mmCIF file of C-alpha atoms in Angstrom:
data_model
loop_
_atom_site.group_PDB
_atom_site.id
_atom_site.type_symbol
_atom_site.label_atom_id
_atom_site.label_comp_id
_atom_site.label_asym_id
_atom_site.label_seq_id
_atom_site.Cartn_x
_atom_site.Cartn_y
_atom_site.Cartn_z
ATOM 1 C CA MET A 28 82.354 117.785 53.170
ATOM 2 C CA THR A 29 82.767 117.526 56.992
ATOM 3 C CA PRO A 30 84.566 114.502 58.236
ATOM 4 C CA PRO A 31 83.190 112.807 60.983
ATOM 5 C CA PRO A 32 84.218 113.586 63.845
ATOM 6 C CA HIS A 33 86.877 111.477 65.619
ATOM 7 C CA PRO A 34 85.935 109.029 68.604
ATOM 8 C CA PRO A 35 86.697 110.711 71.817
ATOM 9 C CA THR A 36 90.132 109.557 73.237
ATOM 10 C CA PRO A 37 90.081 107.149 76.511
ATOM 11 C CA THR A 38 91.948 108.871 79.076
ATOM 12 C CA ARG A 39 93.257 107.321 82.464
ATOM 13 C CA LEU A 40 90.729 108.794 84.247
ATOM 14 C CA ALA A 41 88.128 106.555 82.239
ATOM 15 C CA PRO A 42 87.681 103.765 84.114
ATOM 16 C CA PHE A 43 87.371 106.183 87.377
ATOM 17 C CA ALA A 44 84.079 107.184 85.717
ATOM 18 C CA GLN A 45 82.648 103.697 85.607
ATOM 19 C CA PHE A 46 82.209 102.896 88.828
ATOM 20 C CA THR A 47 78.241 101.773 90.120
ATOM 21 C CA GLY A 48 76.830 103.913 92.933
ATOM 22 C CA PRO A 49 77.827 101.388 95.523
ATOM 23 C CA GLN A 50 81.285 101.418 94.610
ATOM 24 C CA TYR A 51 81.161 105.324 94.705
ATOM 25 C CA PHE A 52 79.429 104.857 98.313
ATOM 26 C CA LEU A 53 82.265 102.501 99.381
ATOM 27 C CA LEU A 54 85.254 104.998 97.885
ATOM 28 C CA THR A 55 83.589 107.597 99.856
ATOM 29 C CA GLY A 56 83.505 106.253 102.917
ATOM 30 C CA SER A 57 87.164 104.806 102.606
ATOM 31 C CA PHE A 58 87.433 108.581 102.473
ATOM 32 C CA LEU A 59 85.483 109.849 105.763
ATOM 33 C CA ILE A 60 86.386 106.164 108.002
ATOM 34 C CA PRO A 61 89.874 107.550 107.889
ATOM 35 C CA LEU A 62 88.803 111.112 108.409
ATOM 36 C CA GLY A 63 86.937 110.618 111.526
ATOM 37 C CA SER A 64 89.461 107.897 112.491
ATOM 38 C CA PHE A 65 92.535 109.732 112.382
ATOM 39 C CA ALA A 66 91.170 112.900 113.915
ATOM 40 C CA VAL A 67 91.398 111.024 117.526
ATOM 41 C CA LEU A 68 93.668 107.801 117.226
ATOM 42 C CA PRO A 69 96.811 109.491 116.415
ATOM 43 C CA PHE A 70 96.270 111.399 120.007
ATOM 44 C CA MET A 71 95.808 108.269 122.002
ATOM 45 C CA SER A 72 98.982 108.354 123.571
ATOM 46 C CA VAL A 73 98.308 111.927 124.875
ATOM 47 C CA LEU A 74 94.816 110.630 126.189
ATOM 48 C CA LEU A 75 96.175 107.757 127.911
ATOM 49 C CA HIS A 76 99.239 109.380 128.884
ATOM 50 C CA GLU A 77 98.938 112.823 129.776
ATOM 51 C CA ARG A 78 94.795 113.294 130.574
ATOM 52 C CA LEU A 79 94.647 109.756 132.221
ATOM 53 C CA GLY A 80 98.012 109.465 133.859
ATOM 54 C CA ILE A 81 98.771 106.149 132.533
ATOM 55 C CA GLY A 82 102.403 105.172 132.322
ATOM 56 C CA LEU A 83 104.312 105.409 129.159
ATOM 57 C CA GLY A 84 105.384 102.230 129.680
ATOM 58 C CA ALA A 85 101.405 100.703 129.845
ATOM 59 C CA VAL A 86 100.606 103.033 127.181
ATOM 60 C CA GLY A 87 103.054 101.454 124.854
ATOM 61 C CA VAL A 88 101.579 98.151 125.473
ATOM 62 C CA VAL A 89 98.138 98.842 125.125
ATOM 63 C CA LEU A 90 99.083 100.974 121.477
ATOM 64 C CA ALA A 91 101.118 97.735 120.720
ATOM 65 C CA VAL A 92 98.193 95.358 121.373
ATOM 66 C CA ALA A 93 95.422 97.449 119.967
ATOM 67 C CA SER A 94 97.690 97.599 116.378
ATOM 68 C CA PHE A 95 98.502 93.306 116.563
ATOM 69 C CA VAL A 96 94.456 93.140 117.186
ATOM 70 C CA GLN A 97 93.904 95.604 114.391
ATOM 71 C CA PHE A 98 95.963 94.199 111.620
ATOM 72 C CA SER A 99 95.501 89.710 112.491
ATOM 73 C CA GLY A 100 91.802 90.484 112.960
ATOM 74 C CA GLY A 101 91.701 90.622 109.490
ATOM 75 C CA VAL A 102 91.592 87.191 109.501
ATOM 76 C CA VAL A 103 88.442 86.758 111.189
ATOM 77 C CA GLY A 104 86.835 89.560 109.679
ATOM 78 C CA ALA A 105 87.402 87.034 106.494
ATOM 79 C CA ALA A 106 86.282 84.016 108.053
ATOM 80 C CA LEU A 107 83.302 86.094 109.310
ATOM 81 C CA ALA A 108 82.160 87.550 105.751
ATOM 82 C CA GLU A 109 82.530 83.866 103.934
ATOM 83 C CA ARG A 110 80.347 82.983 106.955
ATOM 84 C CA ILE A 111 77.823 85.845 107.125
ATOM 85 C CA GLY A 112 78.254 87.887 103.831
ATOM 86 C CA LEU A 113 80.201 90.917 102.878
ATOM 87 C CA ARG A 114 77.173 93.519 103.978
ATOM 88 C CA ARG A 115 76.438 92.529 106.816
ATOM 89 C CA THR A 116 80.113 91.763 108.205
ATOM 90 C CA MET A 117 80.342 95.622 107.019
ATOM 91 C CA LEU A 118 77.543 96.613 109.270
ATOM 92 C CA LEU A 119 79.029 94.514 112.079
ATOM 93 C CA ALA A 120 82.416 95.886 112.274
ATOM 94 C CA LEU A 121 80.925 99.728 111.936
ATOM 95 C CA THR A 122 78.576 98.825 114.512
ATOM 96 C CA ILE A 123 81.896 98.016 116.955
ATOM 97 C CA ARG A 124 83.645 100.960 116.030
ATOM 98 C CA THR A 125 80.605 103.137 116.295
ATOM 99 C CA ALA A 126 80.347 101.649 119.941
ATOM 100 C CA GLY A 127 83.909 102.370 119.929
ATOM 101 C CA PHE A 128 84.009 105.945 119.640
ATOM 102 C CA ALA A 129 80.959 106.055 121.379
ATOM 103 C CA ALA A 130 82.908 105.171 124.461
ATOM 104 C CA PHE A 131 85.598 107.295 124.748
ATOM 105 C CA LEU A 132 83.603 109.742 126.047
ATOM 106 C CA PRO A 133 83.162 108.672 129.228
ATOM 107 C CA GLY A 134 86.439 107.344 128.786
ATOM 108 C CA LEU A 135 87.364 110.873 128.898
ATOM 109 C CA SER A 136 87.903 110.250 132.655
ATOM 110 C CA ARG A 137 88.243 106.534 132.962
ATOM 111 C CA PRO A 138 90.992 104.880 132.080
ATOM 112 C CA THR A 139 89.590 101.204 132.055
ATOM 113 C CA TRP A 140 86.331 102.810 129.402
ATOM 114 C CA ALA A 141 89.352 104.518 127.096
ATOM 115 C CA VAL A 142 91.824 101.481 126.983
ATOM 116 C CA ALA A 143 87.863 99.407 125.603
ATOM 117 C CA ALA A 144 86.545 102.252 123.574
ATOM 118 C CA LEU A 145 90.329 101.672 121.877
ATOM 119 C CA PHE A 146 90.312 97.865 122.107
ATOM 120 C CA LEU A 147 86.370 98.062 120.286
ATOM 121 C CA VAL A 148 87.959 100.412 117.071
ATOM 122 C CA SER A 149 90.632 98.182 116.514
ATOM 123 C CA ILE A 150 88.476 95.100 116.333
ATOM 124 C CA GLY A 151 85.915 97.093 114.062
ATOM 125 C CA ALA A 152 88.581 97.827 111.751
ATOM 126 C CA ALA A 153 90.056 94.519 111.093
ATOM 127 C CA LEU A 154 86.296 93.557 110.833
ATOM 128 C CA TYR A 155 85.399 95.944 108.266
ATOM 129 C CA LEU A 156 88.742 96.265 105.910
ATOM 130 C CA PRO A 157 88.557 92.876 104.189
ATOM 131 C CA ALA A 158 85.002 93.248 103.659
ATOM 132 C CA ASN A 159 85.416 96.452 102.447
ATOM 133 C CA LYS A 160 87.941 95.238 99.786
ATOM 134 C CA ALA A 161 86.176 92.164 99.141
ATOM 135 C CA TYR A 162 82.737 94.212 98.068
ATOM 136 C CA LEU A 163 84.713 96.795 96.138
ATOM 137 C CA VAL A 164 85.908 93.837 93.496
ATOM 138 C CA THR A 165 83.602 91.173 94.316
ATOM 139 C CA GLY A 166 81.798 90.416 90.657
ATOM 140 C CA VAL A 167 83.947 92.944 88.305
ATOM 141 C CA THR A 168 86.504 91.761 85.993
ATOM 142 C CA GLU A 169 90.088 91.626 86.513
ATOM 143 C CA ASP A 170 90.837 94.512 84.607
ATOM 144 C CA ARG A 171 88.806 96.710 87.084
ATOM 145 C CA ARG A 172 89.923 95.944 90.576
ATOM 146 C CA ALA A 173 93.344 98.068 89.880
ATOM 147 C CA PRO A 174 91.102 101.170 89.593
ATOM 148 C CA LEU A 175 88.850 100.044 92.133
ATOM 149 C CA LEU A 176 91.582 99.184 94.710
ATOM 150 C CA SER A 177 93.696 102.296 93.705
ATOM 151 C CA ALA A 178 91.046 104.766 94.128
ATOM 152 C CA SER A 179 90.019 102.859 97.626
ATOM 153 C CA GLY A 180 93.940 103.709 99.141
ATOM 154 C CA SER A 181 94.078 107.014 97.554
ATOM 155 C CA ALA A 182 90.489 107.849 99.185
ATOM 156 C CA LEU A 183 92.542 106.136 102.480
ATOM 157 C CA ASN A 184 95.497 108.196 102.729
ATOM 158 C CA ALA A 185 93.716 111.394 101.875
ATOM 159 C CA GLY A 186 91.732 111.147 104.952
ATOM 160 C CA ILE A 187 94.325 109.809 106.883
ATOM 161 C CA ALA A 188 96.146 113.053 105.840
ATOM 162 C CA LEU A 189 93.635 115.285 106.924
ATOM 163 C CA GLY A 190 92.205 113.586 109.810
ATOM 164 C CA PRO A 191 95.078 114.754 112.526
ATOM 165 C CA ILE A 192 95.105 118.397 110.482
ATOM 166 C CA ALA A 193 91.304 119.116 110.922
ATOM 167 C CA ALA A 194 90.857 117.795 114.178
ATOM 168 C CA ALA A 195 94.538 119.180 115.980
ATOM 169 C CA PRO A 196 92.516 122.391 117.232
ATOM 170 C CA PHE A 197 89.883 120.632 119.051
ATOM 171 C CA VAL A 198 91.715 117.104 120.826
ATOM 172 C CA LEU A 199 92.576 119.087 123.607
ATOM 173 C CA THR A 200 89.667 121.857 123.900
ATOM 174 C CA ALA A 201 86.816 120.269 123.163
ATOM 175 C CA SER A 202 87.415 116.859 123.473
ATOM 176 C CA ALA A 203 84.161 115.331 124.251
ATOM 177 C CA GLY A 204 82.508 117.477 120.762
ATOM 178 C CA LEU A 205 85.158 115.771 118.716
ATOM 179 C CA PHE A 206 84.155 112.614 119.972
ATOM 180 C CA THR A 207 80.908 113.050 119.574
ATOM 181 C CA ALA A 208 81.349 114.251 116.501
ATOM 182 C CA VAL A 209 83.003 110.955 114.888
ATOM 183 C CA THR A 210 80.543 109.076 116.621
ATOM 184 C CA VAL A 211 77.849 110.485 114.841
ATOM 185 C CA LEU A 212 80.140 110.195 111.277
ATOM 186 C CA PHE A 213 80.078 106.474 111.989
ATOM 187 C CA ALA A 214 76.878 106.229 112.666
ATOM 188 C CA LEU A 215 75.780 107.575 109.412
ATOM 189 C CA ILE A 216 78.567 105.676 107.494
ATOM 190 C CA THR A 217 77.033 102.611 109.259
ATOM 191 C CA ALA A 218 73.135 103.569 108.100
ATOM 192 C CA GLY A 219 74.563 103.979 104.633
ATOM 193 C CA HIS A 220 75.844 100.725 104.689
ATOM 194 C CA ALA A 221 72.718 99.152 105.697
ATOM 195 C CA LEU A 222 70.880 100.246 101.919
ATOM 196 C CA LEU A 223 73.928 98.790 100.390
ATOM 197 C CA PRO A 224 72.738 95.711 98.114
ATOM 198 C CA GLU A 225 74.176 92.420 99.083
ATOM 199 C CA ALA A 226 77.393 91.417 97.207
ATOM 200 C CA ILE A 227 77.143 89.036 94.457
ATOM 201 C CA PRO A 228 79.956 86.452 94.729
ATOM 202 C CA GLU A 229 81.587 84.813 92.047
ATOM 203 C CA ALA A 230 84.277 82.149 91.014
ATOM 204 C CA PRO A 231 87.903 83.678 91.259
ATOM 205 C CA ALA A 232 89.604 84.108 87.910
ATOM 206 C CA GLN A 233 93.041 82.038 88.284
ATOM 207 C CA ALA A 234 95.931 84.081 86.472
ATOM 208 C CA THR A 235 98.936 82.315 85.337
ATOM 209 C CA PRO A 236 101.632 84.278 87.464
ATOM 210 C CA GLU A 237 104.572 85.834 85.208
ATOM 211 C CA VAL A 238 107.906 84.953 87.195
ATOM 212 C CA ASP A 239 111.820 85.394 86.376
ATOM 213 C CA HIS A 240 114.504 83.450 84.691
ATOM 214 C CA GLY A 241 111.851 81.681 83.012
ATOM 215 C CA GLU A 242 110.750 79.634 85.776
ATOM 216 C CA ARG A 243 107.168 78.682 86.666
ATOM 217 C CA GLU A 244 106.333 78.618 90.306
ATOM 218 C CA SER A 245 104.484 75.536 92.334
ATOM 219 C CA GLY A 246 101.047 75.580 93.486
ATOM 220 C CA ALA A 247 102.040 76.066 96.645
ATOM 221 C CA GLU A 248 104.524 78.991 95.702
ATOM 222 C CA ARG A 249 101.783 80.970 94.205
ATOM 223 C CA PRO A 250 99.744 82.110 96.612
ATOM 224 C CA LEU A 251 102.191 82.323 99.181
ATOM 225 C CA LEU A 252 104.333 84.555 97.393
ATOM 226 C CA PRO A 253 102.762 87.780 97.533
ATOM 227 C CA PHE A 254 101.785 86.884 101.319
ATOM 228 C CA ALA A 255 105.881 86.716 101.855
ATOM 229 C CA ILE A 256 106.397 89.924 99.454
ATOM 230 C CA THR A 257 103.491 91.950 101.487
ATOM 231 C CA VAL A 258 105.725 90.954 105.451
ATOM 232 C CA LEU A 259 108.749 92.525 103.542
ATOM 233 C CA SER A 260 107.221 96.018 101.829
ATOM 234 C CA VAL A 261 106.086 96.572 104.884
ATOM 235 C CA TYR A 262 108.483 95.463 107.087
ATOM 236 C CA VAL A 263 111.226 98.144 105.377
ATOM 237 C CA PHE A 264 108.654 100.868 105.291
ATOM 238 C CA MET A 265 107.776 100.877 108.242
ATOM 239 C CA PHE A 266 111.203 101.910 109.030
ATOM 240 C CA PHE A 267 110.488 104.830 107.101
ATOM 241 C CA GLN A 268 107.264 105.294 108.848
ATOM 242 C CA HIS A 269 108.377 104.736 112.353
ATOM 243 C CA TYR A 270 111.495 106.892 112.533
ATOM 244 C CA LEU A 271 111.550 109.854 109.973
ATOM 245 C CA ALA A 272 110.039 112.156 112.286
ATOM 246 C CA LEU A 273 112.850 111.814 115.016
ATOM 247 C CA TYR A 274 114.814 111.585 111.845
ATOM 248 C CA ALA A 275 114.144 114.821 110.349
ATOM 249 C CA VAL A 276 112.485 117.160 112.693
ATOM 250 C CA GLY A 277 116.185 117.419 114.343
ATOM 251 C CA ARG A 278 118.367 117.962 111.228
ATOM 252 C CA THR A 279 115.394 120.687 109.744
ATOM 253 C CA SER A 280 111.869 121.541 111.253
ATOM 254 C CA THR A 281 109.096 120.462 112.313
ATOM 255 C CA PHE A 282 107.478 122.642 109.781
ATOM 256 C CA PHE A 283 109.428 120.825 106.963
ATOM 257 C CA TYR A 284 108.541 117.869 108.186
ATOM 258 C CA GLY A 285 105.125 118.684 108.006
ATOM 259 C CA LEU A 286 105.564 119.920 104.371
ATOM 260 C CA VAL A 287 107.551 116.813 103.451
ATOM 261 C CA LEU A 288 104.800 114.940 105.216
ATOM 262 C CA ALA A 289 102.152 116.771 102.944
ATOM 263 C CA LEU A 290 104.135 116.202 99.937
ATOM 264 C CA TYR A 291 103.979 112.596 100.479
ATOM 265 C CA ALA A 292 100.470 112.365 101.014
ATOM 266 C CA LEU A 293 99.903 114.468 97.706
ATOM 267 C CA LEU A 294 101.801 112.225 95.471
ATOM 268 C CA LEU A 295 100.319 109.089 96.729
ATOM 269 C CA VAL A 296 96.770 110.107 96.336
ATOM 270 C CA VAL A 297 97.166 111.528 92.816
ATOM 271 C CA THR A 298 99.821 109.220 91.380
ATOM 272 C CA GLN A 299 98.150 105.575 93.270
ATOM 273 C CA PRO A 300 95.134 105.893 90.501
ATOM 274 C CA LEU A 301 97.028 107.097 87.723
ATOM 275 C CA LEU A 302 99.674 104.522 87.434
ATOM 276 C CA SER A 303 96.983 101.748 88.529
ATOM 277 C CA ASP A 304 96.490 100.648 85.143
ATOM 278 C CA TRP A 305 100.321 100.150 84.214
ATOM 279 C CA ILE A 306 100.989 98.607 87.575
ATOM 280 C CA ALA A 307 98.272 96.099 86.684
ATOM 281 C CA HIS A 308 99.819 95.292 83.667
ATOM 282 C CA LEU A 309 103.398 94.680 84.936
ATOM 283 C CA PRO A 310 104.573 91.481 85.374
ATOM 284 C CA TYR A 311 105.179 90.852 89.220
ATOM 285 C CA PRO A 312 109.067 90.589 88.995
ATOM 286 C CA ARG A 313 109.634 93.786 87.258
ATOM 287 C CA ALA A 314 107.259 95.835 89.640
ATOM 288 C CA LEU A 315 109.385 94.226 92.654
ATOM 289 C CA ARG A 316 112.372 95.631 91.137
ATOM 290 C CA ILE A 317 110.759 98.834 90.692
ATOM 291 C CA GLY A 318 109.624 98.823 93.857
ATOM 292 C CA PHE A 319 112.373 97.678 95.986
ATOM 293 C CA THR A 320 114.846 99.820 94.322
ATOM 294 C CA ALA A 321 112.988 102.977 94.681
ATOM 295 C CA MET A 322 112.623 102.363 98.437
ATOM 296 C CA ALA A 323 116.433 101.589 98.501
ATOM 297 C CA THR A 324 117.280 104.823 96.690
ATOM 298 C CA GLY A 325 114.716 106.856 98.374
ATOM 299 C CA MET A 326 116.541 105.151 101.978
ATOM 300 C CA THR A 327 119.925 105.969 101.098
ATOM 301 C CA ALA A 328 119.124 109.526 100.096
ATOM 302 C CA LEU A 329 117.499 110.119 103.638
ATOM 303 C CA ALA A 330 121.203 108.886 104.542
ATOM 304 C CA VAL A 331 122.510 112.321 103.652
ATOM 305 C CA GLY A 332 120.587 114.383 105.965
ATOM 306 C CA HIS A 333 120.279 117.391 104.133
ATOM 307 C CA PRO A 334 116.344 118.944 103.801
ATOM 308 C CA ALA A 335 116.227 118.559 99.324
ATOM 309 C CA ALA A 336 117.926 114.644 100.268
ATOM 310 C CA ILE A 337 115.454 113.849 102.846
ATOM 311 C CA LEU A 338 112.168 115.217 100.760
ATOM 312 C CA GLY A 339 113.620 113.214 97.616
ATOM 313 C CA GLY A 340 113.993 110.224 99.783
ATOM 314 C CA ALA A 341 110.455 110.243 100.948
ATOM 315 C CA LEU A 342 109.119 111.030 97.607
ATOM 316 C CA LEU A 343 110.979 107.627 96.131
ATOM 317 C CA ILE A 344 109.827 105.764 98.978
ATOM 318 C CA CYS A 345 106.199 106.958 98.144
ATOM 319 C CA VAL A 346 106.904 105.427 94.565
ATOM 320 C CA GLY A 347 108.166 102.186 96.351
ATOM 321 C CA GLU A 348 104.664 101.990 98.251
ATOM 322 C CA VAL A 349 102.719 103.185 95.335
ATOM 323 C CA VAL A 350 104.170 100.134 93.003
ATOM 324 C CA LEU A 351 104.395 97.809 95.777
ATOM 325 C CA PHE A 352 101.518 97.944 97.885
ATOM 326 C CA LEU A 353 98.865 97.825 94.663
ATOM 327 C CA LYS A 354 100.706 94.889 92.803
ATOM 328 C CA ASN A 355 100.688 92.667 95.937
ATOM 329 C CA ASP A 356 96.939 93.018 96.526
ATOM 330 C CA LEU A 357 96.514 92.385 92.739
ATOM 331 C CA GLU A 358 98.943 89.295 92.942
ATOM 332 C CA ALA A 359 97.236 87.797 96.026
ATOM 333 C CA LEU A 360 93.811 88.480 94.088
ATOM 334 C CA SER A 361 94.712 86.764 90.848
ATOM 335 C CA ARG A 362 96.893 84.053 92.191
ATOM 336 C CA SER A 363 94.237 82.746 95.009
ATOM 337 C CA THR A 364 91.530 80.266 94.847
ATOM 338 C CA ARG A 365 89.714 81.392 97.783
ATOM 339 C CA SER A 366 87.271 84.476 98.087
ATOM 340 C CA PRO A 367 88.481 88.187 98.205
ATOM 341 C CA ALA A 368 87.741 88.722 101.973
ATOM 342 C CA VAL A 369 90.056 85.598 102.656
ATOM 343 C CA VAL A 370 93.004 87.372 100.595
ATOM 344 C CA PHE A 371 92.223 90.568 101.966
ATOM 345 C CA GLY A 372 92.417 89.078 105.279
ATOM 346 C CA ARG A 373 95.587 87.454 104.501
ATOM 347 C CA GLN A 374 97.464 90.500 103.473
ATOM 348 C CA ARG A 375 96.122 92.574 106.594
ATOM 349 C CA LEU A 376 97.602 89.718 108.245
ATOM 350 C CA ALA A 377 100.732 90.008 106.286
ATOM 351 C CA ALA A 378 100.812 93.840 106.939
ATOM 352 C CA GLY A 379 100.596 93.202 110.629
ATOM 353 C CA ILE A 380 103.496 91.142 110.690
ATOM 354 C CA GLY A 381 106.006 93.010 108.742
ATOM 355 C CA ALA A 382 104.816 95.744 111.132
ATOM 356 C CA PHE A 383 105.759 94.090 114.199
ATOM 357 C CA ALA A 384 108.733 92.732 112.972
ATOM 358 C CA SER A 385 109.741 96.178 112.161
ATOM 359 C CA GLY A 386 108.959 97.712 115.530
ATOM 360 C CA ILE A 387 111.058 95.098 117.044
ATOM 361 C CA VAL A 388 114.108 95.295 114.933
ATOM 362 C CA GLY A 389 114.082 99.196 114.274
ATOM 363 C CA GLY A 390 113.815 100.340 117.950
ATOM 364 C CA GLU A 391 117.194 98.611 118.774
ATOM 365 C CA GLY A 392 118.115 99.642 115.638
ATOM 366 C CA TYR A 393 117.607 103.419 115.565
ATOM 367 C CA ALA A 394 118.480 103.590 119.570
ATOM 368 C CA TRP A 395 121.995 102.075 118.724
ATOM 369 C CA ALA A 396 122.466 104.160 115.892
ATOM 370 C CA GLU A 397 121.645 107.278 117.861
ATOM 371 C CA ARG A 398 124.534 105.842 120.754
ATOM 372 C CA THR A 399 127.117 105.816 118.067
ATOM 373 C CA ASP A 400 126.545 109.376 116.471
ATOM 374 C CA HIS A 401 125.213 107.557 113.118
ATOM 375 C CA VAL A 402 121.959 107.793 112.378
ATOM 376 C CA ALA A 403 123.201 107.621 108.808
ATOM 377 C CA LEU A 404 123.840 104.223 108.791
ATOM 378 C CA PHE A 405 120.118 103.228 110.293
ATOM 379 C CA TRP A 406 119.156 104.366 106.897
ATOM 380 C CA LEU A 407 121.544 102.728 104.621
ATOM 381 C CA ALA A 408 121.005 99.435 106.510
ATOM 382 C CA VAL A 409 117.225 99.903 105.932
ATOM 383 C CA ALA A 410 118.544 100.687 102.354
ATOM 384 C CA ALA A 411 120.581 97.483 102.088
ATOM 385 C CA GLN A 412 118.166 95.227 103.417
ATOM 386 C CA CYS A 413 115.766 96.453 100.402
ATOM 387 C CA ALA A 414 117.891 95.360 98.060
ATOM 388 C CA LEU A 415 119.496 91.952 99.525
ATOM 389 C CA LEU A 416 116.016 90.751 101.206
ATOM 390 C CA PRO A 417 113.911 90.599 98.027
ATOM 391 C CA PRO A 418 115.843 88.161 96.215
ATOM 392 C CA LEU A 419 116.841 85.920 99.169
ATOM 393 C CA LEU A 420 113.135 85.745 99.630
ATOM 394 C CA LEU A 421 112.419 84.704 96.283
ATOM 395 C CA ARG A 422 115.226 82.579 96.285
ATOM 396 C CA ALA A 423 113.984 81.044 99.815
ATOM 397 C CA LEU A 424 110.542 80.493 98.499
ATOM 398 C CA ARG A 425 111.323 78.652 95.682
ATOM 399 C CA THR A 426 113.798 76.228 97.401
ATOM 400 C CA SER A 427 111.619 75.504 100.075
ATOM 401 C CA SER A 428 108.751 74.879 97.022
ATOM 402 C CA ARG A 429 110.895 71.958 95.264
ATOM 403 C CA ASN A 430 111.660 70.593 98.441
ATOM 404 C CA ALA A 431 108.148 70.366 99.615
ATOM 405 C CA PRO A 432 106.424 66.842 99.604
ATOM 406 C CA GLY A 433 104.755 66.172 96.487
ATOM 407 C CA SER A 434 106.632 68.902 94.021
ATOM 408 C CA ARG A 435 107.744 67.804 90.742
ATOM 409 C CA GLY A 436 110.804 68.725 90.085
#
């Protein structure tokens, strides 16, 4: 007698086959939006300085303010989403962003238009991202959040990686055609968002967070912890993001640096979805230890300066990014009683604070290391921060929480 067939064994990719039509559409948009944006945004300094003749100092100020608007404006986007709804907020954000890319066309010969266009694009991004992530996770069970957010992150990073490569041949030789193509792309994406159904809000579930040493966090500490850890995670990561090019190209070549970036992007895009379920079930303290240890080890490897060490260090830092960034968002959602849009708006603000602090500290730090001809010390100092700052931050949060008015001893 023929035995009955065994039921199919679930695979790691099974959750990704169960997305809804709107979720698939938004995930596709999560690839196309950064693909179009990063086809032009990485070349803004070239456009503003070399083509329009704006001084480098002024260019730096414009780019810094635009970045700050893009990050901190997530709080405004979250508040708007609570007032008018997620779909309408995304539509408004994309309309503003489309207008921004269209304004780059006259901006190719007029500095004022170019600067205004850049700020419109930044405002659109600030409004869109919290609503986009909130729409993805609204109405889904907590165990479905990790696959959705990891797939969104992978799509985003794939678009970021491919955008500059696809646009590089056209940026200087066919700028008007490139900006026209990006504007049309965003207009089509905006039209697609108009067809999305309204998201049905739900009361967020309150999870009981796990903590080290058997300590129970106070109500004040629970939502603050992932915000503070996100600030710290982005702070240490941005040292790598900002200064790897200066460090690696001088010791290897532009080709090798491009190879490192390509492998980094590939690892990020592939591993984030595959590890999402494991990351979701990690206790938060253990995820922090794994993530910051990978960051610290990777920064230490960079200090060696050998090409193999630079590649290995970059890939270790990628592992740290995968674990920390996804886990921080999941923890922020599970610990908060506010809507997902507000949670993601706050997370976006935390990332902006971390990136801003890293820029201030990193610029002076790297300049000092270069002047003393000991650039390896820069990466060792970053590694030390990866190892020392997380436990100090956790201790400071617990102390302030115990000392807060109304806390129980």
